[in-house]
Amino acid sequence: MAFPPPPPPSLQSPKGKGKDQGTLPKWFGSLAIGRANGNIDLLEWTGGPTDDLAPQAWTLKRTLTGPLRSKVESIAFALRSPRRHDLRNPPGLSDFRLFSSGGGTDLVEWDLTTASIMKTYPVHGGSIWSIAVNPASTLIACGCDDGTVRILSLKDNNIEIFQTMGPAKGKVLSLAWGPPIPNPNYHRERRNSGDSEHGTSDDEEEEEAEWIDQWIVTGGSDATVKRWSLKSGTVVASLKTDQLRSTRTLVWAIGVLA
């Protein structure tokens, strides 16, 4: 099951509050549910913008049919154009890219228009146990059987290998992104490019990162929670979970509060 997270807000202008500051309306957007038969149900919230609870508010819009004898173990949304999306309105299904894994070695991307598989991407880390998209919808991380975390770039509506972290001991059964931090050079570089006679083009300026991801946390088959640094690509901290003498502890799910 996956809810698409809202994109990070625009950074505050050095001269005062940005235009996106202030109270934003609540919205729920879309919901995806992966099933053991390989299908994915897509639902949208039909309740009012102020309804926290409403009868029959989640309405089934579409079912993506998976291949025969397949399953869905992990699923994640990413916004196609996170910078261009208006935070005041909930994104529709056409605004999303949807990814899933089913215990195989390939990451699957779905075509939400035709309700079919668009493409599969080999990750080269053995079976994929978990996937997660960063808050900015620019990267997707895959927890793999060989103990690595494979990070792929979603830039320009494509997908390609961006970074490989590890390996570490144990399979990566679950993972979650830590909160990003504002890029301290973002406004400075935009001002410099604007003041320069031969400044960067609009396309190049859009490539500038407003937010910087710093770390990922994972849960493993070795009963350990690990924190990984994206800068070094290595484990920088670990925590051993409690184990019973006759029971093997597996960290199947993990989350980060920010």
mmCIF file of C-alpha atoms in Angstrom:
data_model
loop_
_atom_site.group_PDB
_atom_site.id
_atom_site.type_symbol
_atom_site.label_atom_id
_atom_site.label_comp_id
_atom_site.label_asym_id
_atom_site.label_seq_id
_atom_site.Cartn_x
_atom_site.Cartn_y
_atom_site.Cartn_z
ATOM 1 C CA MET A 1 0.000 0.000 0.000
ATOM 2 C CA ALA A 2 1.346 3.411 -0.904
ATOM 3 C CA PHE A 3 0.259 7.008 -0.418
ATOM 4 C CA PRO A 4 2.144 9.563 -2.558
ATOM 5 C CA PRO A 5 3.883 12.085 -0.285
ATOM 6 C CA PRO A 6 3.459 15.782 -1.087
ATOM 7 C CA PRO A 7 6.554 17.469 -2.570
ATOM 8 C CA PRO A 8 8.731 19.616 -0.285
ATOM 9 C CA PRO A 9 7.616 23.255 -0.160
ATOM 10 C CA SER A 10 9.593 25.896 -2.003
ATOM 11 C CA LEU A 11 12.432 27.379 -0.025
ATOM 12 C CA GLN A 12 11.757 30.687 1.694
ATOM 13 C CA SER A 13 13.084 33.689 -0.178
ATOM 14 C CA PRO A 14 15.980 35.530 1.509
ATOM 15 C CA LYS A 15 13.881 38.719 1.297
ATOM 16 C CA GLY A 16 10.899 37.294 3.171
ATOM 17 C CA LYS A 17 8.217 34.668 2.875
ATOM 18 C CA GLY A 18 7.808 32.928 -0.438
ATOM 19 C CA LYS A 19 4.477 32.886 -2.206
ATOM 20 C CA ASP A 20 3.869 29.273 -1.158
ATOM 21 C CA GLN A 21 4.140 30.045 2.554
ATOM 22 C CA GLY A 22 1.038 29.943 4.721
ATOM 23 C CA THR A 23 -1.697 27.461 5.439
ATOM 24 C CA LEU A 24 -2.315 24.940 2.690
ATOM 25 C CA PRO A 25 -5.558 22.980 2.379
ATOM 26 C CA LYS A 26 -5.582 19.314 3.309
ATOM 27 C CA TRP A 27 -5.784 16.775 0.535
ATOM 28 C CA PHE A 28 -5.480 13.022 0.294
ATOM 29 C CA GLY A 29 -4.869 12.443 -3.410
ATOM 30 C CA SER A 30 -4.434 8.828 -4.549
ATOM 31 C CA LEU A 31 -3.868 5.437 -2.984
ATOM 32 C CA ALA A 32 -2.285 2.307 -4.486
ATOM 33 C CA ILE A 33 -2.772 -1.196 -3.071
ATOM 34 C CA GLY A 34 -0.561 -4.047 -4.285
ATOM 35 C CA ARG A 35 -2.000 -7.557 -4.181
ATOM 36 C CA ALA A 36 -0.595 -11.071 -3.961
ATOM 37 C CA ASN A 37 -1.908 -11.903 -7.460
ATOM 38 C CA GLY A 38 0.284 -9.190 -9.019
ATOM 39 C CA ASN A 39 -2.501 -6.633 -9.497
ATOM 40 C CA ILE A 40 -2.471 -3.049 -8.210
ATOM 41 C CA ASP A 41 -5.664 -1.193 -7.284
ATOM 42 C CA LEU A 42 -5.643 2.594 -7.737
ATOM 43 C CA LEU A 43 -8.071 4.575 -5.572
ATOM 44 C CA GLU A 44 -8.815 8.284 -5.259
ATOM 45 C CA TRP A 45 -10.307 10.260 -2.372
ATOM 46 C CA THR A 46 -13.825 11.444 -3.167
ATOM 47 C CA GLY A 47 -14.606 13.034 0.182
ATOM 48 C CA GLY A 48 -14.534 16.771 0.744
ATOM 49 C CA PRO A 49 -11.272 18.684 1.320
ATOM 50 C CA THR A 50 -12.092 19.056 5.032
ATOM 51 C CA ASP A 51 -13.274 15.474 5.569
ATOM 52 C CA ASP A 52 -10.806 13.442 7.614
ATOM 53 C CA LEU A 53 -13.233 10.521 7.507
ATOM 54 C CA ALA A 54 -16.060 9.893 5.076
ATOM 55 C CA PRO A 55 -18.085 6.786 4.185
ATOM 56 C CA GLN A 56 -17.007 5.210 0.912
ATOM 57 C CA ALA A 57 -14.543 8.064 0.334
ATOM 58 C CA TRP A 58 -11.822 5.901 -1.232
ATOM 59 C CA THR A 59 -13.144 4.991 -4.682
ATOM 60 C CA LEU A 60 -11.566 2.407 -6.963
ATOM 61 C CA LYS A 61 -10.587 4.129 -10.207
ATOM 62 C CA ARG A 62 -8.531 1.506 -11.989
ATOM 63 C CA THR A 63 -6.890 -1.907 -11.585
ATOM 64 C CA LEU A 64 -3.464 -2.571 -13.077
ATOM 65 C CA THR A 65 -3.276 -6.229 -14.093
ATOM 66 C CA GLY A 66 0.027 -7.924 -13.325
ATOM 67 C CA PRO A 67 1.646 -10.811 -15.216
ATOM 68 C CA LEU A 68 0.580 -14.385 -14.498
ATOM 69 C CA ARG A 69 2.100 -15.884 -11.336
ATOM 70 C CA SER A 70 3.466 -12.547 -10.136
ATOM 71 C CA LYS A 71 3.059 -10.633 -6.860
ATOM 72 C CA VAL A 72 3.516 -7.108 -5.525
ATOM 73 C CA GLU A 73 5.687 -6.810 -2.415
ATOM 74 C CA SER A 74 6.725 -3.137 -2.562
ATOM 75 C CA ILE A 75 5.157 -0.127 -4.241
ATOM 76 C CA ALA A 76 5.987 3.595 -4.459
ATOM 77 C CA PHE A 77 4.689 6.766 -6.138
ATOM 78 C CA ALA A 78 6.826 9.584 -7.559
ATOM 79 C CA LEU A 79 5.644 12.944 -8.908
ATOM 80 C CA ARG A 80 6.520 13.482 -12.565
ATOM 81 C CA SER A 81 7.200 17.202 -12.184
ATOM 82 C CA PRO A 82 7.486 17.968 -8.452
ATOM 83 C CA ARG A 83 8.648 21.556 -8.976
ATOM 84 C CA ARG A 84 5.775 22.477 -11.222
ATOM 85 C CA HIS A 85 3.026 21.010 -9.076
ATOM 86 C CA ASP A 86 0.723 23.403 -7.254
ATOM 87 C CA LEU A 87 0.636 22.425 -3.574
ATOM 88 C CA ARG A 88 -2.845 23.893 -3.239
ATOM 89 C CA ASN A 89 -4.362 21.154 -5.410
ATOM 90 C CA PRO A 90 -4.118 17.374 -5.016
ATOM 91 C CA PRO A 91 -2.243 15.629 -7.844
ATOM 92 C CA GLY A 92 -4.193 13.278 -10.075
ATOM 93 C CA LEU A 93 -3.073 9.879 -11.305
ATOM 94 C CA SER A 94 -1.678 11.474 -14.474
ATOM 95 C CA ASP A 95 0.783 13.445 -12.306
ATOM 96 C CA PHE A 96 2.419 10.289 -10.946
ATOM 97 C CA ARG A 97 4.902 7.614 -11.864
ATOM 98 C CA LEU A 98 4.253 4.285 -10.151
ATOM 99 C CA PHE A 99 6.935 1.702 -9.339
ATOM 100 C CA SER A 100 6.721 -1.772 -7.822
ATOM 101 C CA SER A 101 8.762 -4.884 -7.084
ATOM 102 C CA GLY A 102 7.665 -8.442 -6.511
ATOM 103 C CA GLY A 103 10.696 -10.261 -5.175
ATOM 104 C CA GLY A 104 12.449 -10.390 -8.552
ATOM 105 C CA THR A 105 15.597 -8.637 -9.706
ATOM 106 C CA ASP A 106 13.872 -5.922 -11.781
ATOM 107 C CA LEU A 107 12.147 -2.684 -10.803
ATOM 108 C CA VAL A 108 8.800 -2.322 -12.580
ATOM 109 C CA GLU A 109 7.322 0.966 -13.816
ATOM 110 C CA TRP A 110 3.618 1.052 -14.664
ATOM 111 C CA ASP A 111 1.792 3.011 -17.348
ATOM 112 C CA LEU A 112 -1.184 4.503 -15.513
ATOM 113 C CA THR A 113 -2.890 5.431 -18.799
ATOM 114 C CA THR A 114 -2.953 1.969 -20.361
ATOM 115 C CA ALA A 115 -3.027 0.127 -16.988
ATOM 116 C CA SER A 116 -0.093 -2.055 -17.992
ATOM 117 C CA ILE A 117 3.626 -2.460 -17.353
ATOM 118 C CA MET A 118 5.582 0.274 -19.119
ATOM 119 C CA LYS A 119 9.105 -0.992 -18.542
ATOM 120 C CA THR A 120 11.291 -3.076 -16.241
ATOM 121 C CA TYR A 121 14.714 -1.955 -15.004
ATOM 122 C CA PRO A 122 17.421 -4.427 -13.896
ATOM 123 C CA VAL A 123 18.942 -3.255 -10.623
ATOM 124 C CA HIS A 124 21.788 -5.841 -10.472
ATOM 125 C CA GLY A 125 21.576 -6.417 -6.732
ATOM 126 C CA GLY A 126 19.699 -9.693 -6.597
ATOM 127 C CA SER A 127 16.102 -9.778 -5.459
ATOM 128 C CA ILE A 128 14.560 -6.392 -4.604
ATOM 129 C CA TRP A 129 13.029 -6.527 -1.124
ATOM 130 C CA SER A 130 11.981 -2.893 -0.677
ATOM 131 C CA ILE A 131 11.703 0.398 -2.577
ATOM 132 C CA ALA A 132 11.185 4.029 -1.524
ATOM 133 C CA VAL A 133 11.116 7.389 -3.343
ATOM 134 C CA ASN A 134 12.810 10.409 -1.752
ATOM 135 C CA PRO A 135 10.644 13.378 -0.668
ATOM 136 C CA ALA A 136 11.609 15.419 -3.746
ATOM 137 C CA SER A 137 10.604 12.591 -6.155
ATOM 138 C CA THR A 138 14.015 12.726 -7.832
ATOM 139 C CA LEU A 139 15.502 9.425 -6.591
ATOM 140 C CA ILE A 140 14.244 5.924 -5.851
ATOM 141 C CA ALA A 141 16.113 3.544 -3.533
ATOM 142 C CA CYS A 142 15.974 -0.249 -3.817
ATOM 143 C CA GLY A 143 16.896 -2.543 -0.920
ATOM 144 C CA CYS A 144 18.536 -5.622 -2.386
ATOM 145 C CA ASP A 145 19.295 -9.244 -1.572
ATOM 146 C CA ASP A 146 23.072 -8.725 -1.740
ATOM 147 C CA GLY A 147 23.045 -6.179 1.115
ATOM 148 C CA THR A 148 23.307 -3.105 -1.110
ATOM 149 C CA VAL A 149 21.039 -0.095 -1.507
ATOM 150 C CA ARG A 150 20.792 0.772 -5.189
ATOM 151 C CA ILE A 151 19.676 4.350 -5.887
ATOM 152 C CA LEU A 152 18.275 5.294 -9.274
ATOM 153 C CA SER A 153 17.709 8.790 -10.657
ATOM 154 C CA LEU A 154 14.215 9.739 -11.858
ATOM 155 C CA LYS A 155 15.447 12.907 -13.521
ATOM 156 C CA ASP A 156 13.828 14.075 -16.779
ATOM 157 C CA ASN A 157 11.132 11.391 -16.510
ATOM 158 C CA ASN A 158 13.775 8.699 -17.124
ATOM 159 C CA ILE A 159 15.472 6.227 -14.797
ATOM 160 C CA GLU A 160 19.153 5.309 -14.475
ATOM 161 C CA ILE A 161 21.590 4.090 -11.855
ATOM 162 C CA PHE A 162 22.709 6.995 -9.664
ATOM 163 C CA GLN A 163 24.570 5.401 -6.730
ATOM 164 C CA THR A 164 25.264 2.033 -5.095
ATOM 165 C CA MET A 165 25.700 1.955 -1.320
ATOM 166 C CA GLY A 166 27.234 -0.995 0.472
ATOM 167 C CA PRO A 167 27.166 -3.937 0.597
ATOM 168 C CA ALA A 168 26.493 -4.544 4.270
ATOM 169 C CA LYS A 169 25.664 -7.727 6.123
ATOM 170 C CA GLY A 170 22.180 -9.126 5.558
ATOM 171 C CA LYS A 171 19.404 -8.516 3.067
ATOM 172 C CA VAL A 172 17.854 -5.034 2.960
ATOM 173 C CA LEU A 173 14.225 -5.871 3.791
ATOM 174 C CA SER A 174 12.934 -2.333 4.395
ATOM 175 C CA LEU A 175 14.122 1.233 3.908
ATOM 176 C CA ALA A 176 13.058 4.859 4.354
ATOM 177 C CA TRP A 177 14.521 8.238 3.408
ATOM 178 C CA GLY A 178 15.597 10.698 6.056
ATOM 179 C CA PRO A 179 14.326 14.288 5.800
ATOM 180 C CA PRO A 180 16.197 16.459 3.279
ATOM 181 C CA ILE A 181 17.846 19.732 4.221
ATOM 182 C CA PRO A 182 17.667 23.026 2.267
ATOM 183 C CA ASN A 183 20.544 23.625 -0.110
ATOM 184 C CA PRO A 184 22.408 26.632 1.389
ATOM 185 C CA ASN A 185 23.784 27.571 -2.036
ATOM 186 C CA TYR A 186 20.471 27.448 -3.899
ATOM 187 C CA HIS A 187 19.472 31.133 -3.681
ATOM 188 C CA ARG A 188 23.090 32.309 -3.916
ATOM 189 C CA GLU A 189 23.657 30.405 -7.149
ATOM 190 C CA ARG A 190 20.371 31.649 -8.599
ATOM 191 C CA ARG A 191 21.323 35.251 -7.841
ATOM 192 C CA ASN A 192 24.780 34.804 -9.323
ATOM 193 C CA SER A 193 23.370 33.272 -12.501
ATOM 194 C CA GLY A 194 20.819 36.075 -12.773
ATOM 195 C CA ASP A 195 23.439 38.786 -12.328
ATOM 196 C CA SER A 196 25.811 37.244 -14.840
ATOM 197 C CA GLU A 197 25.592 38.525 -18.390
ATOM 198 C CA HIS A 198 26.064 34.994 -19.664
ATOM 199 C CA GLY A 199 24.016 33.301 -16.951
ATOM 200 C CA THR A 200 22.605 29.814 -17.092
ATOM 201 C CA SER A 201 19.581 29.032 -19.170
ATOM 202 C CA ASP A 202 16.162 28.354 -17.668
ATOM 203 C CA ASP A 203 16.623 24.625 -18.242
ATOM 204 C CA GLU A 204 19.972 24.602 -16.442
ATOM 205 C CA GLU A 205 18.550 26.639 -13.582
ATOM 206 C CA GLU A 206 15.767 24.103 -13.125
ATOM 207 C CA GLU A 207 18.422 21.440 -12.584
ATOM 208 C CA GLU A 208 19.551 23.197 -9.388
ATOM 209 C CA ALA A 209 18.631 21.209 -6.279
ATOM 210 C CA GLU A 210 16.583 23.053 -3.681
ATOM 211 C CA TRP A 211 16.873 20.165 -1.220
ATOM 212 C CA ILE A 212 19.720 17.797 -0.356
ATOM 213 C CA ASP A 213 19.167 14.215 0.786
ATOM 214 C CA GLN A 214 21.587 13.146 3.506
ATOM 215 C CA TRP A 215 20.757 9.662 4.723
ATOM 216 C CA ILE A 216 18.659 6.513 4.397
ATOM 217 C CA VAL A 217 17.702 4.096 7.155
ATOM 218 C CA THR A 218 17.264 0.363 6.463
ATOM 219 C CA GLY A 219 16.050 -2.741 8.244
ATOM 220 C CA GLY A 220 17.795 -6.032 7.534
ATOM 221 C CA SER A 221 17.576 -9.785 7.786
ATOM 222 C CA ASP A 222 20.396 -9.641 10.366
ATOM 223 C CA ALA A 223 18.078 -8.031 12.961
ATOM 224 C CA THR A 224 19.851 -4.688 12.512
ATOM 225 C CA VAL A 225 18.653 -1.160 11.710
ATOM 226 C CA LYS A 226 21.314 0.766 9.771
ATOM 227 C CA ARG A 227 21.741 4.411 8.876
ATOM 228 C CA TRP A 228 23.518 5.069 5.570
ATOM 229 C CA SER A 229 25.210 8.293 4.466
ATOM 230 C CA LEU A 230 24.486 9.229 0.859
ATOM 231 C CA LYS A 231 27.711 11.229 0.746
ATOM 232 C CA SER A 232 29.976 8.286 1.621
ATOM 233 C CA GLY A 233 27.695 5.443 0.528
ATOM 234 C CA THR A 234 28.447 3.528 3.717
ATOM 235 C CA VAL A 235 26.786 2.600 7.016
ATOM 236 C CA VAL A 236 27.479 5.302 9.610
ATOM 237 C CA ALA A 237 25.390 3.924 12.498
ATOM 238 C CA SER A 238 23.635 0.686 13.382
ATOM 239 C CA LEU A 239 21.262 -0.609 16.031
ATOM 240 C CA LYS A 240 20.807 -4.270 16.930
ATOM 241 C CA THR A 241 17.203 -5.211 17.670
ATOM 242 C CA ASP A 242 16.180 -7.592 20.455
ATOM 243 C CA GLN A 243 16.194 -11.272 19.583
ATOM 244 C CA LEU A 244 14.771 -14.333 21.267
ATOM 245 C CA ARG A 245 17.122 -17.247 21.495
ATOM 246 C CA SER A 246 14.989 -19.480 19.286
ATOM 247 C CA THR A 247 13.588 -16.764 16.982
ATOM 248 C CA ARG A 248 15.241 -14.917 14.127
ATOM 249 C CA THR A 249 14.319 -11.215 14.026
ATOM 250 C CA LEU A 250 13.622 -9.702 10.609
ATOM 251 C CA VAL A 251 13.050 -5.948 10.259
ATOM 252 C CA TRP A 252 10.252 -5.996 7.687
ATOM 253 C CA ALA A 253 9.106 -2.362 7.976
ATOM 254 C CA ILE A 254 10.702 0.923 8.982
ATOM 255 C CA GLY A 255 9.722 4.594 8.917
ATOM 256 C CA VAL A 256 11.168 8.038 9.615
ATOM 257 C CA LEU A 257 9.387 10.920 11.351
ATOM 258 C CA ALA A 258 10.419 14.423 10.313
#
